[in-house]
Short mmCIF file of C-alpha atoms in Angstrom, two decimals:
data_model
loop_
_atom_site.label_atom_id
_atom_site.label_comp_id
_atom_site.label_asym_id
_atom_site.label_seq_id
_atom_site.Cartn_x
_atom_site.Cartn_y
_atom_site.Cartn_z
CA MET J 1 107.04 220.68 28.91
CA SER J 2 107.41 223.03 26.04
CA THR J 3 105.28 221.73 22.39
CA TYR J 4 107.23 222.62 19.82
CA MET J 5 105.42 223.49 16.07
CA ALA J 6 107.90 224.83 13.30
CA GLU J 7 106.82 227.63 11.50
CA ALA J 8 106.52 228.66 8.22
CA ALA J 9 106.10 232.27 7.87
CA GLY J 10 108.44 234.03 5.22
CA THR J 11 109.69 230.89 3.92
CA THR J 12 109.46 228.17 1.11
CA GLU J 13 111.09 225.56 3.06
CA PRO J 14 108.34 222.56 4.25
CA GLU J 15 106.07 222.80 7.01
CA PHE J 16 106.89 220.55 10.06
CA PRO J 17 104.28 217.85 10.09
CA VAL J 18 104.53 216.83 13.67
CA THR J 19 104.46 218.45 17.06
CA PHE J 20 106.54 217.14 20.04
CA ARG J 21 107.18 217.82 23.77
CA VAL J 22 110.49 218.75 25.11
CA PRO J 23 111.40 219.11 28.98
CA PRO J 24 111.25 222.79 30.19
CA ALA J 25 115.22 222.07 31.33
CA PHE J 26 115.88 222.40 27.47
CA HIS J 27 117.34 225.60 26.53
CA GLU J 28 115.78 226.72 22.91
CA ILE J 29 118.44 227.99 20.36
CA PRO J 30 116.81 230.57 18.27
CA LEU J 31 117.01 229.46 14.53
CA ILE J 32 116.46 232.66 13.13
CA ASP J 33 118.74 233.96 9.46
CA ASP J 34 117.97 238.08 10.25
CA VAL J 35 121.37 238.26 12.00
CA ASP J 36 120.17 241.17 14.04
CA VAL J 37 117.48 239.60 15.60
CA LEU J 38 119.38 236.14 16.06
CA VAL J 39 122.02 238.26 17.86
CA GLU J 40 119.30 239.77 20.26
CA GLU J 41 117.71 236.56 20.74
CA LEU J 42 121.14 234.59 21.30
CA ARG J 43 122.05 237.25 24.01
CA PHE J 44 119.11 236.35 25.96
CA LEU J 45 119.58 232.85 25.51
CA ALA J 46 123.29 233.33 26.74
CA ILE J 47 121.54 235.76 30.06
CA GLU J 48 119.48 232.78 30.61
CA VAL J 49 121.91 230.47 30.73
CA TYR J 50 124.83 232.08 32.62
CA PRO J 51 122.46 234.31 34.56
CA GLU J 52 125.69 235.35 36.90
CA GLY J 53 127.81 236.01 34.03
CA SER J 54 129.93 238.74 32.91
CA ASN J 55 129.06 240.56 29.75
CA GLU J 56 132.31 239.24 28.33
CA LEU J 57 131.35 235.77 29.19
CA TRP J 58 128.09 236.30 27.19
CA PHE J 59 129.50 237.95 24.60
CA ALA J 60 131.73 235.10 23.73
CA TYR J 61 128.59 232.89 24.06
CA VAL J 62 126.64 234.37 21.12
CA ALA J 63 129.98 234.42 18.77
CA MET J 64 130.30 230.74 19.47
CA GLN J 65 126.66 230.38 18.90
CA LEU J 66 126.21 232.38 15.52
CA GLN J 67 128.45 229.95 13.59
CA ALA J 68 126.42 226.62 15.00
CA VAL J 69 123.05 228.64 13.76
CA GLU J 70 124.35 229.35 10.88
CA ASP J 71 125.38 225.80 10.23
CA MET J 72 122.14 224.13 11.52
CA LEU J 73 120.23 226.65 9.39
CA ALA J 74 122.04 225.42 6.04
CA ALA J 75 121.67 221.93 7.46
CA GLY J 76 117.67 222.41 7.60
CA VAL J 77 117.45 222.36 11.07
CA SER J 78 113.77 223.20 12.47
CA TYR J 79 114.53 222.52 16.38
CA ALA J 80 117.41 222.90 18.32
CA GLY J 81 117.69 222.60 22.03
CA PHE J 82 120.09 221.84 24.79
CA CYS J 83 119.84 220.88 28.57
CA ILE J 84 122.69 221.87 31.32
CA LEU J 85 122.24 219.91 34.23
CA ASP J 86 124.00 219.23 37.51
CA ILE J 87 124.28 215.18 38.27
CA GLU J 88 125.60 214.58 41.63
CA GLY J 89 127.87 217.68 41.34
CA GLN J 90 129.02 217.32 37.95
CA ARG J 91 127.64 219.32 35.50
CA SER J 92 126.07 217.02 32.53
CA THR J 93 124.72 218.35 29.09
CA ALA J 94 123.12 216.96 25.97
CA SER J 95 121.42 218.26 22.65
CA VAL J 96 118.33 217.66 20.89
CA THR J 97 117.67 218.62 17.33
CA ALA J 98 114.77 218.03 15.07
CA SER J 99 115.25 218.18 11.01
CA LEU J 100 112.65 217.34 8.15
CA ILE J 101 113.71 214.89 5.38
CA ASP J 102 111.21 216.02 2.40
CA SER J 103 111.62 212.99 -0.38
CA GLY J 104 110.03 215.30 -3.13
CA PRO J 105 106.59 214.93 -4.69
CA GLN J 106 107.29 211.87 -6.68
CA ALA J 107 108.94 209.74 -4.19
CA ARG J 108 106.67 206.98 -2.52
CA ALA J 109 106.02 206.97 1.01
CA VAL J 110 108.93 205.68 2.77
CA ASP J 111 108.81 201.69 4.45
CA CYS J 112 110.28 201.89 8.07
CA LYS J 113 112.06 198.58 7.60
CA GLU J 114 113.64 199.42 4.22
CA LEU J 115 114.67 202.41 5.85
CA VAL J 116 116.07 200.36 8.97
CA ALA J 117 117.98 198.26 5.94
CA GLN J 118 119.40 201.30 4.49
CA LEU J 119 120.82 202.89 7.72
CA ALA J 120 122.32 199.25 8.45
CA GLU J 121 124.46 199.29 5.02
CA GLU J 122 125.50 203.08 5.47
CA SER J 123 126.41 202.97 8.78
CA PRO J 124 127.38 199.38 9.84
CA GLU J 125 129.26 200.11 12.67
CA SER J 126 125.89 201.68 14.33
CA GLU J 127 123.08 199.63 16.39
CA VAL J 128 120.14 200.03 14.01
CA GLU J 129 116.45 198.92 15.28
CA VAL J 130 112.70 199.58 14.54
CA VAL J 131 110.94 200.80 17.70
CA LYS J 132 107.09 201.68 18.45
CA LEU J 133 106.68 204.83 19.27
CA ALA J 134 102.98 206.66 20.31
CA ALA J 135 102.77 208.11 16.82
CA GLY J 136 103.59 204.79 14.83
CA GLU J 137 107.26 202.89 13.82
CA ALA J 138 110.65 204.56 13.91
CA ALA J 139 114.21 203.29 12.75
CA VAL J 140 116.61 204.23 15.54
CA ARG J 141 120.22 204.48 14.67
CA ILE J 142 122.55 204.61 17.65
CA THR J 143 126.51 205.80 16.89
CA PRO J 144 129.60 206.61 19.51
CA GLU J 145 131.54 209.12 17.69
CA ALA J 146 134.80 210.31 18.36
CA VAL J 147 135.27 214.34 18.21
CA ASP J 148 138.27 216.36 19.08
CA LEU J 149 137.00 219.68 20.97
CA PRO J 150 138.58 222.94 21.27
CA GLY J 151 140.06 224.38 24.30
CA ASP J 152 137.17 227.11 24.77
CA MET J 153 134.51 224.46 24.66
CA THR J 154 135.89 222.02 27.46
CA ASP J 155 136.28 223.01 31.33
CA SER J 156 139.85 222.18 31.40
CA GLY J 157 140.47 224.93 28.65
CA ARG J 158 142.70 222.40 26.79
CA PRO J 159 141.54 220.60 23.79
CA GLU J 160 140.33 216.99 24.22
CA SER J 161 139.27 214.22 22.49
CA VAL J 162 135.77 213.27 23.84
CA THR J 163 133.24 210.02 22.83
CA ILE J 164 129.57 211.49 21.77
CA GLY J 165 126.99 209.38 21.94
CA LYS J 166 124.66 209.72 19.26
CA ILE J 167 121.30 208.90 18.82
CA ALA J 168 118.95 209.39 15.66
CA VAL J 169 115.21 208.68 15.30
CA PHE J 170 114.03 208.70 11.68
CA PHE J 171 110.04 208.90 11.68
CA PRO J 172 108.01 208.37 8.55
CA VAL J 173 105.36 210.54 8.51
CA PRO J 174 102.51 208.21 8.42
CA GLY J 175 100.93 208.22 4.56
CA GLN J 176 103.45 211.04 3.43
CA ARG J 177 106.57 211.08 1.62
CA GLN J 178 108.37 212.85 4.54
CA VAL J 179 111.11 211.40 7.23
CA CYS J 180 111.13 213.51 10.25
CA LEU J 181 114.33 213.00 11.83
CA PHE J 182 115.26 213.81 15.68
CA GLU J 183 118.91 213.77 16.99
CA LEU J 184 120.42 213.57 20.48
CA SER J 185 123.98 213.59 21.18
CA THR J 186 126.09 214.53 24.63
CA PRO J 187 129.68 213.89 25.31
CA CYS J 188 128.82 212.69 28.82
CA MET J 189 128.75 209.28 28.58
CA ASP J 190 128.31 208.44 32.13
CA ASP J 191 124.74 209.85 32.06
CA TRP J 192 124.12 207.81 28.64
CA ASN J 193 121.17 206.00 30.38
CA LEU J 194 119.37 209.08 31.42
CA TYR J 195 119.70 211.11 28.26
CA SER J 196 118.76 208.19 26.34
CA GLU J 197 115.36 207.45 28.51
CA LEU J 198 114.94 211.04 28.18
CA PHE J 199 115.36 210.95 24.36
CA PHE J 200 112.99 208.51 24.49
CA ASN J 201 110.24 210.35 26.24
CA ILE J 202 110.74 213.13 23.83
CA VAL J 203 110.12 211.12 20.81
CA ASN J 204 107.04 209.20 22.35
CA THR J 205 105.52 212.60 22.42
CA VAL J 206 105.56 213.14 18.57
CA GLU J 207 101.81 213.58 17.18
CA VAL J 208 101.47 213.99 13.50
CA THR J 209 99.47 217.14 12.71
CA GLY J 210 97.18 215.76 10.33
CA ALA J 211 97.43 218.70 7.99
CA PRO J 212 97.17 217.72 4.06
CA GLY J 213 100.86 217.52 1.97
CA GLY J 214 102.69 217.24 5.51
CA GLY J 215 102.05 221.16 6.58
CA SER J 216 101.37 221.53 9.97
CA VAL J 217 98.47 223.34 11.48
CA PRO J 218 99.23 227.13 12.04
CA VAL J 219 99.19 227.88 15.82
CA PRO J 220 96.77 230.44 16.78
CA GLY J 221 97.77 233.56 18.74
CA HIS J 222 101.40 233.16 18.00
CA GLU J 223 103.89 236.23 18.98
CA GLY J 224 106.75 237.10 17.48
CA GLY J 225 110.04 236.30 18.73
CA VAL J 226 108.34 232.44 20.15
CA ARG J 227 109.71 229.55 18.51
CA HIS J 228 107.51 226.99 20.25
CA ALA J 229 103.98 227.06 21.53
CA ALA J 230 101.25 225.13 23.14
CA VAL J 231 98.99 223.33 20.82
CA SER J 232 95.37 224.67 21.31
CA PRO J 233 92.52 221.81 21.24
CA ALA J 234 91.72 223.55 18.38
CA ALA J 235 94.91 223.22 16.20
CA VAL J 236 94.99 219.71 16.30
CA PRO J 237 91.99 217.74 14.36
CA GLU J 238 90.07 215.85 16.95
CA THR J 239 89.33 212.07 15.96
CA VAL J 240 85.53 211.77 14.74
CA SER J 241 84.65 208.37 16.31
CA PRO J 242 86.84 206.15 18.43
CA GLU J 243 89.55 203.81 16.39
CA PRO J 244 90.20 200.05 17.48
CA PRO J 245 93.34 199.14 19.40
CA SER J 246 96.04 196.97 17.77
CA LEU J 247 94.81 193.31 17.37
CA ASP J 248 97.39 192.26 19.98
CA LEU J 249 96.19 194.75 22.31
CA THR J 250 92.72 193.89 21.75
CA LYS J 251 93.24 190.21 22.44
CA LYS J 252 95.18 191.73 26.17
CA LEU J 253 91.91 193.79 26.72
CA TYR J 254 89.41 190.86 26.57
CA TRP J 255 91.78 188.35 28.43
CA HIS J 256 91.64 190.89 31.22
CA SER J 257 88.06 191.66 30.85
CA SER J 258 87.28 187.91 30.94
CA ARG J 259 89.59 187.43 34.27
CA LEU J 260 87.74 190.22 35.65
CA LEU J 261 84.43 189.02 34.82
CA ASP J 262 85.37 185.32 36.21
CA ALA J 263 86.61 187.27 39.39
CA LEU J 264 82.86 188.63 39.51
CA ALA J 265 80.75 185.63 39.46
CA LEU J 266 77.80 187.43 38.83
CA ARG J 267 74.80 186.05 36.95
CA GLY J 268 73.16 188.42 34.31
CA ARG J 269 73.12 189.37 30.80
CA MET J 270 76.13 190.37 29.30
CA GLU J 271 76.31 193.45 26.53
CA GLN J 272 76.89 192.07 23.63
CA ASN J 273 79.52 193.76 21.12
CA ALA J 274 81.04 195.82 23.72
CA GLN J 275 84.30 196.55 21.38
CA PRO J 276 87.94 198.33 22.71
CA PHE J 277 88.81 201.58 21.13
CA THR J 278 91.88 203.79 21.63
CA ILE J 279 91.70 206.92 23.94
CA THR J 280 94.50 209.52 24.91
CA CYS J 281 95.00 209.18 28.89
CA ASP J 282 94.47 211.46 31.60
CA ALA J 283 98.11 212.50 32.11
CA CYS J 284 98.87 212.99 28.34
CA THR J 285 95.43 215.17 28.03
CA GLY J 286 96.60 217.20 31.06
CA LYS J 287 99.98 217.46 29.12
CA GLY J 288 98.11 218.87 25.84
CA LEU J 289 98.42 215.76 23.78
CA HIS J 290 95.76 214.42 21.55
CA SER J 291 97.01 211.32 19.93
CA SER J 292 95.82 208.07 21.19
CA CYS J 293 98.35 206.45 24.08
CA SER J 294 96.04 203.89 25.43
CA ALA J 295 93.00 202.00 25.13
CA GLN J 296 89.32 201.45 27.04
CA HIS J 297 86.95 198.40 27.26
CA ASP J 298 83.66 199.28 28.71
CA TRP J 299 80.97 196.18 29.37
CA ARG J 300 78.41 195.90 31.53
CA ILE J 301 76.07 192.98 32.91
CA GLU J 302 72.39 193.82 32.91
CA GLU J 303 69.41 192.03 34.88
CA CYS J 304 71.53 191.22 37.78
CA ASP J 305 70.60 190.24 41.19
CA PRO J 306 70.95 193.91 43.00
CA ALA J 307 71.59 191.66 46.22
CA SER J 308 74.40 190.47 44.74
CA LEU J 309 76.09 193.06 43.46
CA PRO J 310 78.22 194.26 46.93
CA THR J 311 79.65 190.94 47.48
CA ALA J 312 80.70 190.49 43.85
CA LEU J 313 82.41 193.58 44.01
CA GLN J 314 84.08 192.21 46.92
CA ARG J 315 85.14 188.96 45.30
CA LEU J 316 86.85 191.22 43.33
CA GLY J 317 88.53 193.46 44.88
CA ALA J 318 90.27 190.61 46.77
CA TYR J 319 91.17 188.90 43.88
CA LEU J 320 92.93 192.22 42.63
CA GLY J 321 94.44 192.42 45.58
CA ASP J 322 95.78 188.88 45.66
CA GLY J 323 97.23 189.52 42.03
CA GLY J 324 99.43 192.52 43.45
CA TRP J 325 96.44 195.49 41.94
CA SER J 326 96.53 198.53 44.25
CA VAL J 327 92.76 198.81 45.13
CA GLU J 328 92.11 202.48 46.07
CA ALA J 329 88.67 201.76 47.97
CA PRO J 330 88.62 197.93 48.54
CA ALA J 331 85.11 197.06 48.20
CA GLU J 332 83.02 196.62 51.57
CA GLU J 333 80.21 195.04 52.23
CA GLY J 334 77.05 197.24 51.17
CA ALA J 335 80.02 199.19 48.72
CA GLN J 336 78.40 199.80 45.01
CA THR J 337 82.12 201.13 43.66
CA LEU J 338 85.72 199.79 43.14
CA ARG J 339 88.94 201.45 41.37
CA ALA J 340 92.21 199.72 41.11
CA ALA J 341 95.44 199.98 39.44
CA ALA J 342 97.91 197.64 38.93
CA GLY J 343 101.98 198.73 39.63
CA ALA J 344 105.04 197.50 39.95
CA ALA J 345 103.80 194.75 42.46
CA ALA J 346 101.52 193.21 39.71
CA SER J 347 103.13 190.61 37.15
CA ALA J 348 104.10 192.12 34.10
CA GLU J 349 101.16 191.29 31.92
CA VAL J 350 98.94 193.32 33.88
CA ALA J 351 101.43 196.12 35.07
CA GLY J 352 99.94 199.90 34.32
CA TYR J 353 96.54 198.92 33.72
CA ALA J 354 93.46 200.24 35.79
CA VAL J 355 89.91 199.11 35.91
CA SER J 356 86.77 200.86 37.89
CA VAL J 357 83.45 199.13 38.51
CA THR J 358 80.28 200.64 39.50
CA GLY J 359 77.21 199.28 40.39
CA HIS J 360 73.95 200.43 39.86
CA LEU J 361 71.35 198.50 42.59
CA ALA J 362 68.34 200.18 41.09
CA GLU J 363 68.88 199.51 37.67
CA ARG J 364 70.42 195.94 38.53
CA ARG J 365 73.36 196.75 36.28
CA LEU J 366 77.25 196.17 36.85
CA GLU J 367 79.54 198.70 34.90
CA VAL J 368 83.16 197.66 34.36
CA ARG J 369 85.84 200.00 32.62
CA LEU J 370 89.53 198.44 31.45
CA VAL J 371 92.08 200.55 30.62
CA SER J 372 95.41 199.72 29.15
CA PRO J 373 98.72 201.35 30.03
CA CYS J 374 99.95 204.33 28.06
CA VAL J 375 102.52 203.81 25.61
CA ARG J 376 104.20 207.16 26.22
CA SER J 377 105.24 206.23 29.62
CA ALA J 378 105.87 202.46 28.67
CA PRO J 379 109.88 201.60 29.05
CA ALA J 380 111.74 200.90 25.62
CA PRO J 381 111.01 197.79 23.94
CA GLU J 382 112.71 194.81 25.87
CA GLY J 383 116.16 193.71 24.95
CA SER J 384 116.28 197.34 23.18
CA THR J 385 119.31 199.53 22.67
CA PHE J 386 117.54 202.48 22.85
CA GLY J 387 117.03 203.24 26.76
#
């Protein structure tokens, strides 16, 4: 995955207030206003896209993209990329762009529900709804559009009229007067489900940089000619103390912890005030993401009978196994640890949860850690037209 952070060097345009990630299959279009540099970068891109092509093909590609880049720069696009995939022997493509809508210093912060109402009024033929991303709420607009393509852009070489599927995600930057607009478009409507899911995964990696005034955090070690860079841990402010999850998620964590406690049936003294808190899961941390995507509930039972611990873990393993959980190391007699994850075989209410339990015989203590599913890997909301 590539991390995108817009540059502001040498320009008076507002800096992009978020970072996001795109799959490595995407080719990034250079958005550079220096024509000489742009032509050279487009030539490299043409060779990357068509490695077996000729000088004539590369020249034609550069000429075609020059106008497209000019149009995107004029429209304030900060990122543009596209993919070319081979799906069951057929070429398939989609493009993604990102831009910033700055409401100005005097405007108030944008409310997502008001934004949805405005989009629905402006585009009555479109499907508009609110979705929850890892970074917060966003407005989504889905619009099919008929477009006439010239012959040099079609496989047949003849002008064709095609339907372009478009998704626009408007993400109001929390606490600021800016809206980040992410758009996906594809003429390959047979692959619409694939691209809508892929796009949902992209916008679900959005992280607000947290710089004052909506500015992005500078990327250390940036080298000229590179328009995207991985964000180092120092580039994104770390949370000083864990934040509590939403009320709904907190209730779910307590509910699951209660069921685990019942299954253990272990006598002892429960730790008081063990509050759930938000975390970044290991998978997202490995991708360089730092914003919260999951929640964790740690609790323990003190002063329990050491002789009862292995049996309690065995009971818990049997309970989880019967519920469709995948128990990594089933608790056997004398065992002191247990780990389990709820996968596809488990019910919808527990799918994606994970639990680890450790018994400390000498300290007469049992420790439990319950982790909720990662919101970035979750599907689009049930019944949603998005994905």
